[in-house]
mmCIF file of C-alpha atoms in Angstrom:
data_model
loop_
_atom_site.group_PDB
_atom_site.id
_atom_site.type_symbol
_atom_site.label_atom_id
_atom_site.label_comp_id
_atom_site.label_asym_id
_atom_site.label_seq_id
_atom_site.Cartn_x
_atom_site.Cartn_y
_atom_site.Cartn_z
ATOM 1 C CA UNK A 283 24.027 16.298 1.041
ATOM 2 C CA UNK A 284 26.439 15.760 -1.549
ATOM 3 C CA UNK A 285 26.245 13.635 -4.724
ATOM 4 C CA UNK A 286 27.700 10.404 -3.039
ATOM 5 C CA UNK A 287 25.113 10.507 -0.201
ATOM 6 C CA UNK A 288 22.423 8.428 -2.684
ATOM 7 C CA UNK A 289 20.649 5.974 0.438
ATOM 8 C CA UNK A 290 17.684 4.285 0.818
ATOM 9 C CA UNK A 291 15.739 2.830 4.394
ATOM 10 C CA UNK A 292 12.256 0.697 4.094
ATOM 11 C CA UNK A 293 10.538 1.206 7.454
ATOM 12 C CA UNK A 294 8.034 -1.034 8.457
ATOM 13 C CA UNK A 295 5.772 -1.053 11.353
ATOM 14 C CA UNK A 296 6.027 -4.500 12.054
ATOM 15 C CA UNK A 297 8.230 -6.459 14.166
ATOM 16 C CA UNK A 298 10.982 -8.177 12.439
ATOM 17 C CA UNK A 299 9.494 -11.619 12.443
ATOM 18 C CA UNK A 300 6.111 -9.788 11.294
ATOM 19 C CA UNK A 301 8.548 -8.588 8.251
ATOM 20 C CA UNK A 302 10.558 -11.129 7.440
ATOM 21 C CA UNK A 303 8.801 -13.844 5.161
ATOM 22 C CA UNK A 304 7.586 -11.365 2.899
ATOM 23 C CA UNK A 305 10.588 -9.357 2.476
ATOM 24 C CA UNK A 306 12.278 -12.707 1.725
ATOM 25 C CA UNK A 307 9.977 -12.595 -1.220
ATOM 26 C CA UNK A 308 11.420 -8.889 -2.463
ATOM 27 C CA UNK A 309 14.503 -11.071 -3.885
ATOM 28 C CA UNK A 310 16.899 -8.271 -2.714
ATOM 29 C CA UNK A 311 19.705 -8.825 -0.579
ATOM 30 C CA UNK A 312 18.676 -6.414 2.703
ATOM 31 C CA UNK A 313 19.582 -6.198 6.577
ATOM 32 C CA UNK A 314 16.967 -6.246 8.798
ATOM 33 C CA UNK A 315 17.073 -5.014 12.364
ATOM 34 C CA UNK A 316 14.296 -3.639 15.201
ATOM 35 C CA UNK A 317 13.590 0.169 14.719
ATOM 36 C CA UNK A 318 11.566 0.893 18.233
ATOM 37 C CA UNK A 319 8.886 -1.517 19.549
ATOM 38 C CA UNK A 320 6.744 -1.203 16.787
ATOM 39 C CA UNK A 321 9.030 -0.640 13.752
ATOM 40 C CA UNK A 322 11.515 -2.674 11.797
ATOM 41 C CA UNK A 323 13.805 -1.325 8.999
ATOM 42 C CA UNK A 324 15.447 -2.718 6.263
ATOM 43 C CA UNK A 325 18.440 -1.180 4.544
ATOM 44 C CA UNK A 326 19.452 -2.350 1.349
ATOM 45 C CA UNK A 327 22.912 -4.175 0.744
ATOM 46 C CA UNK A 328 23.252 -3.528 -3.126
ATOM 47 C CA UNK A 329 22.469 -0.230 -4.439
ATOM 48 C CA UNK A 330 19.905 -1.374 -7.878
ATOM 49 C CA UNK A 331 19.699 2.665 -8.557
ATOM 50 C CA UNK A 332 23.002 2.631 -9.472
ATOM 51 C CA UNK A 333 22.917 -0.555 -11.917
ATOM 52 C CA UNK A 334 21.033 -0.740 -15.026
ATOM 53 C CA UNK A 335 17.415 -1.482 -14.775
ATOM 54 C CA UNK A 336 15.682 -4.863 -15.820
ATOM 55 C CA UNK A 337 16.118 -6.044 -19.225
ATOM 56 C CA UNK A 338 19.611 -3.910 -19.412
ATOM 57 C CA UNK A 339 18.138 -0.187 -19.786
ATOM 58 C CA UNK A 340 19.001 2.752 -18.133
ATOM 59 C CA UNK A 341 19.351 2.729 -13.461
ATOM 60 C CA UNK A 342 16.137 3.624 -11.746
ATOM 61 C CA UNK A 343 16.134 6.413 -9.792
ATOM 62 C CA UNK A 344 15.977 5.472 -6.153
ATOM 63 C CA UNK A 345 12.650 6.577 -5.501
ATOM 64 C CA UNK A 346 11.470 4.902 -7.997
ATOM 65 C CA UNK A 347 13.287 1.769 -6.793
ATOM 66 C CA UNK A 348 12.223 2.142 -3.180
ATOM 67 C CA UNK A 349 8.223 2.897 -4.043
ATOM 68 C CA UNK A 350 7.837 -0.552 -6.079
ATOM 69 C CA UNK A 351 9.893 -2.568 -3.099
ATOM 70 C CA UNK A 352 7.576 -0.629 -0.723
ATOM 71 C CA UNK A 353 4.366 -1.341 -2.734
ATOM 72 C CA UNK A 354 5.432 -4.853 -2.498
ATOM 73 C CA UNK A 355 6.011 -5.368 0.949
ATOM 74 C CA UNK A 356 2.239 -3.688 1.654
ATOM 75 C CA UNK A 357 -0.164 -5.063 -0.806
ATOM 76 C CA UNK A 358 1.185 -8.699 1.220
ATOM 77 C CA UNK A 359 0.696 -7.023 4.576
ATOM 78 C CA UNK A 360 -1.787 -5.857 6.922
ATOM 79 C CA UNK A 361 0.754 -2.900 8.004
ATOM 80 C CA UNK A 362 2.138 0.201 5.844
ATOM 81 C CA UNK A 363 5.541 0.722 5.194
ATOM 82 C CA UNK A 364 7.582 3.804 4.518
ATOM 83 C CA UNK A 365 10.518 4.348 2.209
ATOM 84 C CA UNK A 366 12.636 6.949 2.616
ATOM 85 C CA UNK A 367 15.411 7.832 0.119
ATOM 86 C CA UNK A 368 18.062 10.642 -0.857
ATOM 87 C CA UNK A 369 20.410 11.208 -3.156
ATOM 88 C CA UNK A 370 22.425 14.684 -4.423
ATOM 89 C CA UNK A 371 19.901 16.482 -5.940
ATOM 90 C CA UNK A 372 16.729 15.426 -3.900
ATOM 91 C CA UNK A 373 15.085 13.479 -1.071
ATOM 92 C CA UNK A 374 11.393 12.387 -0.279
ATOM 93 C CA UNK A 375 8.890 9.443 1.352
ATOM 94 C CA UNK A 376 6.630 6.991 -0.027
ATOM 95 C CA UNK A 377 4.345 5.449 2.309
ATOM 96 C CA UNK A 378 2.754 2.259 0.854
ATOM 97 C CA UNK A 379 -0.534 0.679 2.816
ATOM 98 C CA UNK A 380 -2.255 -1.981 1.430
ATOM 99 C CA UNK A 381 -4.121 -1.978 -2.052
ATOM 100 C CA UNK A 382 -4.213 1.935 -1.442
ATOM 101 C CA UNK A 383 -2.762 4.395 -3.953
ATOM 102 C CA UNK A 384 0.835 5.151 -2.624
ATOM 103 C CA UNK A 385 1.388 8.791 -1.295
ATOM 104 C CA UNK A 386 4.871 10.833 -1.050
ATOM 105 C CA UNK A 387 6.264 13.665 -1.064
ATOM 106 C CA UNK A 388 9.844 15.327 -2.249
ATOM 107 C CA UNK A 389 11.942 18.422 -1.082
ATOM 108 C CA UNK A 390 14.773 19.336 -3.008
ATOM 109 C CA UNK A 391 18.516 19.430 -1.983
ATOM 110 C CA UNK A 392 18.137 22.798 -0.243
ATOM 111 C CA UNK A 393 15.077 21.865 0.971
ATOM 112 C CA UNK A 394 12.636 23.521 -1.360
ATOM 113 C CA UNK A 395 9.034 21.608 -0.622
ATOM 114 C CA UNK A 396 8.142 20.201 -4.208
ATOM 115 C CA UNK A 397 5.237 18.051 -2.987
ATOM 116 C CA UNK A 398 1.459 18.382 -2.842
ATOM 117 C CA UNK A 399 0.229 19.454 1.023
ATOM 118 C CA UNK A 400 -2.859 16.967 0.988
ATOM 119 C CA UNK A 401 -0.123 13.724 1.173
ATOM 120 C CA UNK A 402 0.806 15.408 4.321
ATOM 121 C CA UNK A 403 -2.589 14.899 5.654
ATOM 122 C CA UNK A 404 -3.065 11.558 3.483
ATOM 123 C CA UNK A 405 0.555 10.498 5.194
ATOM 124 C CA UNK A 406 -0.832 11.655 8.717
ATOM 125 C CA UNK A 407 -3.733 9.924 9.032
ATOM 126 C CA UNK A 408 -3.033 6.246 7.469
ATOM 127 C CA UNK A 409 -0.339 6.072 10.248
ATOM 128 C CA UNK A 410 -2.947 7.286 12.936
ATOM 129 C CA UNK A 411 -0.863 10.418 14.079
ATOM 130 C CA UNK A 412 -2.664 13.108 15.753
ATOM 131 C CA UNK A 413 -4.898 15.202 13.186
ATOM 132 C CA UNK A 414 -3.989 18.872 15.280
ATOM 133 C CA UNK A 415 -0.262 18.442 17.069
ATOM 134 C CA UNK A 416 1.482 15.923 14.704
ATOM 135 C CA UNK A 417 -0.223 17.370 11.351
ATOM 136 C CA UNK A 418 0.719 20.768 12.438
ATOM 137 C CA UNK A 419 4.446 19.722 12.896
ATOM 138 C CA UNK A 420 4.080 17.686 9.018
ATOM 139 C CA UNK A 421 2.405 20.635 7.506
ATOM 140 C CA UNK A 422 5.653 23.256 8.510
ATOM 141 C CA UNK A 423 7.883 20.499 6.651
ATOM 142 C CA UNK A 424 5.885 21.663 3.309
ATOM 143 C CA UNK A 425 6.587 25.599 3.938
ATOM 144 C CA UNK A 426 9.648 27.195 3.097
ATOM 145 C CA UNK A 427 12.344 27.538 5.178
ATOM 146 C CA UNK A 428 15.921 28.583 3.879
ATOM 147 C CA UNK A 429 17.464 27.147 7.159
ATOM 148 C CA UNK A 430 16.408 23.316 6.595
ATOM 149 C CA UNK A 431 17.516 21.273 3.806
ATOM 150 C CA UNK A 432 16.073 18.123 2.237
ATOM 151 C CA UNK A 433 18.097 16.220 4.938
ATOM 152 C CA UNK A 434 17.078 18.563 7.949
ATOM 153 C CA UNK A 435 13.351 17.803 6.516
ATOM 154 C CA UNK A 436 13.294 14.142 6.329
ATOM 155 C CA UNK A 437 14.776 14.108 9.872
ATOM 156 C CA UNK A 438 11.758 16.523 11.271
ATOM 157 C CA UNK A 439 9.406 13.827 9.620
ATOM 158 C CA UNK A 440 11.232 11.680 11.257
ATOM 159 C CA UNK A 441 11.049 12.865 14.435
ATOM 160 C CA UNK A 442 7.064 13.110 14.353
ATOM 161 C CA UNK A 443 7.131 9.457 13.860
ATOM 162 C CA UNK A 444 8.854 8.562 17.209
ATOM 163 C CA UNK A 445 5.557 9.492 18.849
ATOM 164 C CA UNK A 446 4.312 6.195 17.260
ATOM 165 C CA UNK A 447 7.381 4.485 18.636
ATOM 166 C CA UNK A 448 9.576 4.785 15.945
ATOM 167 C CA UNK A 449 13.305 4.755 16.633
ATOM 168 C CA UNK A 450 16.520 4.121 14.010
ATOM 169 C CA UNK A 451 19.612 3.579 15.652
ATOM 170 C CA UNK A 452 22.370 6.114 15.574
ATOM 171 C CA UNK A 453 23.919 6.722 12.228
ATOM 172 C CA UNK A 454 20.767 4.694 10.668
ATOM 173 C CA UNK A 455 19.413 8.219 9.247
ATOM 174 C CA UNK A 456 18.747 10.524 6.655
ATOM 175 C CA UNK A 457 22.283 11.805 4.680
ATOM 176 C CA UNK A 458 24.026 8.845 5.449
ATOM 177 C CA UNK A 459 25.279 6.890 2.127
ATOM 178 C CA UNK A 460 24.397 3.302 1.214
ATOM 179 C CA UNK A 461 27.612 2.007 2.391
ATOM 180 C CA UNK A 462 27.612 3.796 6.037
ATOM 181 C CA UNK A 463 23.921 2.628 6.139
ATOM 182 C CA UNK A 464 24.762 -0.900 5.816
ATOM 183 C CA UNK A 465 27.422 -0.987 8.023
ATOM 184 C CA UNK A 466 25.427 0.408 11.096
ATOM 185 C CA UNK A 467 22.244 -1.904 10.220
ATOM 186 C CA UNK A 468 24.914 -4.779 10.326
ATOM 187 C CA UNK A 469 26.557 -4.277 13.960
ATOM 188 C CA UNK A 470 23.017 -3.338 15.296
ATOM 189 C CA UNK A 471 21.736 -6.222 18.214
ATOM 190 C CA UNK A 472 19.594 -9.176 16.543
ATOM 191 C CA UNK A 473 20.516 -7.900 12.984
ATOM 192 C CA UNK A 474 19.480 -10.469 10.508
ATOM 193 C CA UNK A 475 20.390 -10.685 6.575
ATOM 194 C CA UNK A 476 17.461 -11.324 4.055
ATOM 195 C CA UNK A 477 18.407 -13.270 0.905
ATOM 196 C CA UNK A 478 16.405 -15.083 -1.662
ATOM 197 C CA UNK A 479 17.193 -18.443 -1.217
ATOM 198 C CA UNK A 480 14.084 -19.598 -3.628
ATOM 199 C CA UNK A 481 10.712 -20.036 -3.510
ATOM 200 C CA UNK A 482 9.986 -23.518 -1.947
ATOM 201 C CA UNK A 483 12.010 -21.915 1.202
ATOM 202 C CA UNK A 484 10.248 -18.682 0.755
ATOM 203 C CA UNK A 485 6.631 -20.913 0.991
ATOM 204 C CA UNK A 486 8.234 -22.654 4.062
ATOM 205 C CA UNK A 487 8.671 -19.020 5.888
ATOM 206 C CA UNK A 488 5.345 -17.591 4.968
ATOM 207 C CA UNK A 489 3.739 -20.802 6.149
ATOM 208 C CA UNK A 490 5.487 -20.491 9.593
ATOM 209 C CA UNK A 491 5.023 -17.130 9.940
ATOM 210 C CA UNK A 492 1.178 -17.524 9.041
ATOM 211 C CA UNK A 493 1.115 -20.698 11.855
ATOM 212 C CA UNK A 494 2.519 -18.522 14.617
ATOM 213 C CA UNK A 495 0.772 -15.346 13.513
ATOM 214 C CA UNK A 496 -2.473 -13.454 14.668
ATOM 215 C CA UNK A 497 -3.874 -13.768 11.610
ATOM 216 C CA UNK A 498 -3.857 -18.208 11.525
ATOM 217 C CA UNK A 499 -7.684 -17.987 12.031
ATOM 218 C CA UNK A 500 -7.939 -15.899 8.804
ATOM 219 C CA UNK A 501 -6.122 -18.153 6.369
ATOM 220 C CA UNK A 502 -8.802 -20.858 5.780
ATOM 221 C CA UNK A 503 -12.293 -20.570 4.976
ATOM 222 C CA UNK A 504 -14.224 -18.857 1.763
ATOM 223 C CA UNK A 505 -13.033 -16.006 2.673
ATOM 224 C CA UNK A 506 -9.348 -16.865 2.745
ATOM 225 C CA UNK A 507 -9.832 -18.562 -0.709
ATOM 226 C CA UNK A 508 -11.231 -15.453 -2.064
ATOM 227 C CA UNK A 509 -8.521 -12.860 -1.185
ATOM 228 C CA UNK A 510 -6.094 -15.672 -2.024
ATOM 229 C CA UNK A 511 -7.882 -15.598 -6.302
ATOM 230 C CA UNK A 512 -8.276 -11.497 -5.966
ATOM 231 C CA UNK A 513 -4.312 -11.757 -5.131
ATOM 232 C CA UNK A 514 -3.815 -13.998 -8.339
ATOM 233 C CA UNK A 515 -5.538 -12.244 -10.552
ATOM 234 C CA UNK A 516 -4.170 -8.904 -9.119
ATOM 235 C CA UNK A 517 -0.991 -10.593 -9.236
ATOM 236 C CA UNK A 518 -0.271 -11.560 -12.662
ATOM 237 C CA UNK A 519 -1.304 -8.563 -14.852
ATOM 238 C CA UNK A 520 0.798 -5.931 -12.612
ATOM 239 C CA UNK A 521 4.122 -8.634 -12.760
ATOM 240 C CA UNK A 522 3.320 -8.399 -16.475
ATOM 241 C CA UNK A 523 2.950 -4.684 -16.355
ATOM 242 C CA UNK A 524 6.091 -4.287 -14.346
ATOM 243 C CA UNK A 525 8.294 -6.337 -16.980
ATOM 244 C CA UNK A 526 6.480 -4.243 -19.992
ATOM 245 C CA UNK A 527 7.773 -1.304 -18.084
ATOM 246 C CA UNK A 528 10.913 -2.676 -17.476
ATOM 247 C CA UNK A 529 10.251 -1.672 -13.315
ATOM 248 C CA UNK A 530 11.580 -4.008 -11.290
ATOM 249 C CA UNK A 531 9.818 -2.669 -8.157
ATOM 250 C CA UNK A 532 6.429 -2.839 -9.776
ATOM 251 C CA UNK A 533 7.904 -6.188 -10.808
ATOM 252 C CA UNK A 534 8.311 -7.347 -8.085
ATOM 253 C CA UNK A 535 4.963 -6.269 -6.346
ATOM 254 C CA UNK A 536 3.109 -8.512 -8.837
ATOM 255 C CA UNK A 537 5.456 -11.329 -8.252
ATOM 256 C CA UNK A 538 4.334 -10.929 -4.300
ATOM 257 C CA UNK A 539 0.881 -10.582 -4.998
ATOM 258 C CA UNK A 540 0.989 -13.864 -6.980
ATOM 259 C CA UNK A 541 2.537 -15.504 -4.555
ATOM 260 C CA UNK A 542 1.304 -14.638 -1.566
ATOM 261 C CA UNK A 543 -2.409 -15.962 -3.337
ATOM 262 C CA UNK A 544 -0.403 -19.218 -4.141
ATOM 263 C CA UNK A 545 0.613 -20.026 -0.775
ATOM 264 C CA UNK A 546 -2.859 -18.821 0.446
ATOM 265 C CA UNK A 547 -4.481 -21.752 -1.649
ATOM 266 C CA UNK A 548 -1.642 -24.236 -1.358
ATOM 267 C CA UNK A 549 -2.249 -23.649 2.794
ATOM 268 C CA UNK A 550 -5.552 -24.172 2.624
ATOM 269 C CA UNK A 551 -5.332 -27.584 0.784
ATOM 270 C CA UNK A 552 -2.680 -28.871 2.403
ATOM 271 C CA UNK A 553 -4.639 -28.153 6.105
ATOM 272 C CA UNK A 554 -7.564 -29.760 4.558
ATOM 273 C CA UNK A 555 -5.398 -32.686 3.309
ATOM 274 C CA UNK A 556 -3.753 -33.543 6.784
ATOM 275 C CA UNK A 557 -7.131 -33.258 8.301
ATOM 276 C CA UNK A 558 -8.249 -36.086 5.869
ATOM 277 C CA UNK A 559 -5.588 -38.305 6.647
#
């Protein structure tokens, strides 16, 4: 990889309807296409690494920028999402699931492991893959090998993940720059473009996509007004954390948090209101 080959995928295993509302919510202009019948990826149309960060100081680095946008998209989800990013001098994973501590690992240009074994075998098993066969083929990725480079290595981790259905389109891979990235996400069948277009439409898509969702029985009830207040008062200190910080992704997982709990109250009332009238 060379030092123009900085590019960024969030994978999601979740259908692209599943996906949609809340990456609406990320505030980042993305593509979003189908990525195997379980998966969904979105590529990024900007490149924030390269601008300055929040409040005008210096870019964050990629993978920082891609861990808070995958943070974001989980703590709002029931399914984990994976981020994987390179640039000129390194490449790695996050994987983000739920309220759980993120987990990643990095591999150097040449492809010199630089990550801790155990997120291997934290990685395989929040994604369900085969504790013998697929964590044997994950653990070689984190032994050296002068032959494979970082690039080489996220496409071997890659390649373990098509047993769980996984599958980018061509040129949708590791190596690729931002710009190629964008263009093949943007040709690919049922391709769809995520912009922010404000939160009363971003309410409106999380409340159709809770209606027409498996989850609808979960959203009302005590117990859909209590994960709605934990999500508010998670919400609001790690938004204020994220702007203290100046880290837009950890930003911008508060800012989900809180409103994800807003539209889970404002549902609830508003059910209970037409059932009144």
């Amino acid at each position: 990889m060379n030092a123009t080959s900085t590019g960024a995928l969030l994978l999601c295993r979740a259908d692209p309807e599943t996906v949609r509302p809340l990456a609406h919510l990320l505030r980042e202009q993305m593509l979003l296409t189908r990525a195997g019948g379980e998966w969904s990826v979105l590529v990024p149309e900007g490149k924030p690494w390269r601008g300055t960060g929040p409040g005008g100081g210096d870019p964050e680095p990629v993978d920082r920028v891609l861990g808070g946008w995958a943070t974001a998209l989980a703590v709002g989800s029931t399914w984990p999402v994976l981020a994987l990013w390179w640039d000129g001098d390194r490449a790695g994973y996050t994987l983000a699931a739920g309220f759980r501590r993120t987990v990643g690992y990095i591999w150097l240009a040449d492809g010199t492991p630089v990550g801790e074994d155990e997120a291997m075998r934290t990685f395989a098993a929040r994604l369900g893959l085969d504790p013998v066969l697929d964590l044997q083929a994950l653990e070689e990725l984190t032994r050296p090998d002068p032959e494979s480079d970082a690039e080489a290595r996220l496409r071997g981790l890659l390649a373990v993940l098509t047993r769980t259905g996984l599958t980018l389109p061509p040129g949708l891979g590791p190596g690729e720059s931002a710009d190629r990235l964008r263009s093949v996400a943007g040709v690919q069948r049922g391709a769809e473009r995520i912009e922010w277009a404000g939160w009363r439409d971003a309410v409106r898509v999380e409340l159709d996509a809770v209606e027409a969702g498996s989850l609808g029985p979960w959203v009302r009830g005590p117990r859909a007004r209590a994960i709605a207040a934990a999500q508010l008062a998670a919400g609001l200190p790690l938004l204020l954390w994220g702007v203290h910080r100046r880290s837009g992704g950890w930003a911008a997982a508060g800012a989900v948090l809180l409103a994800q709990g807003a539209v889970g109250l404002a549902y609830h009332r508003a059910r209970e209101a037409a059932e009144r009238s």
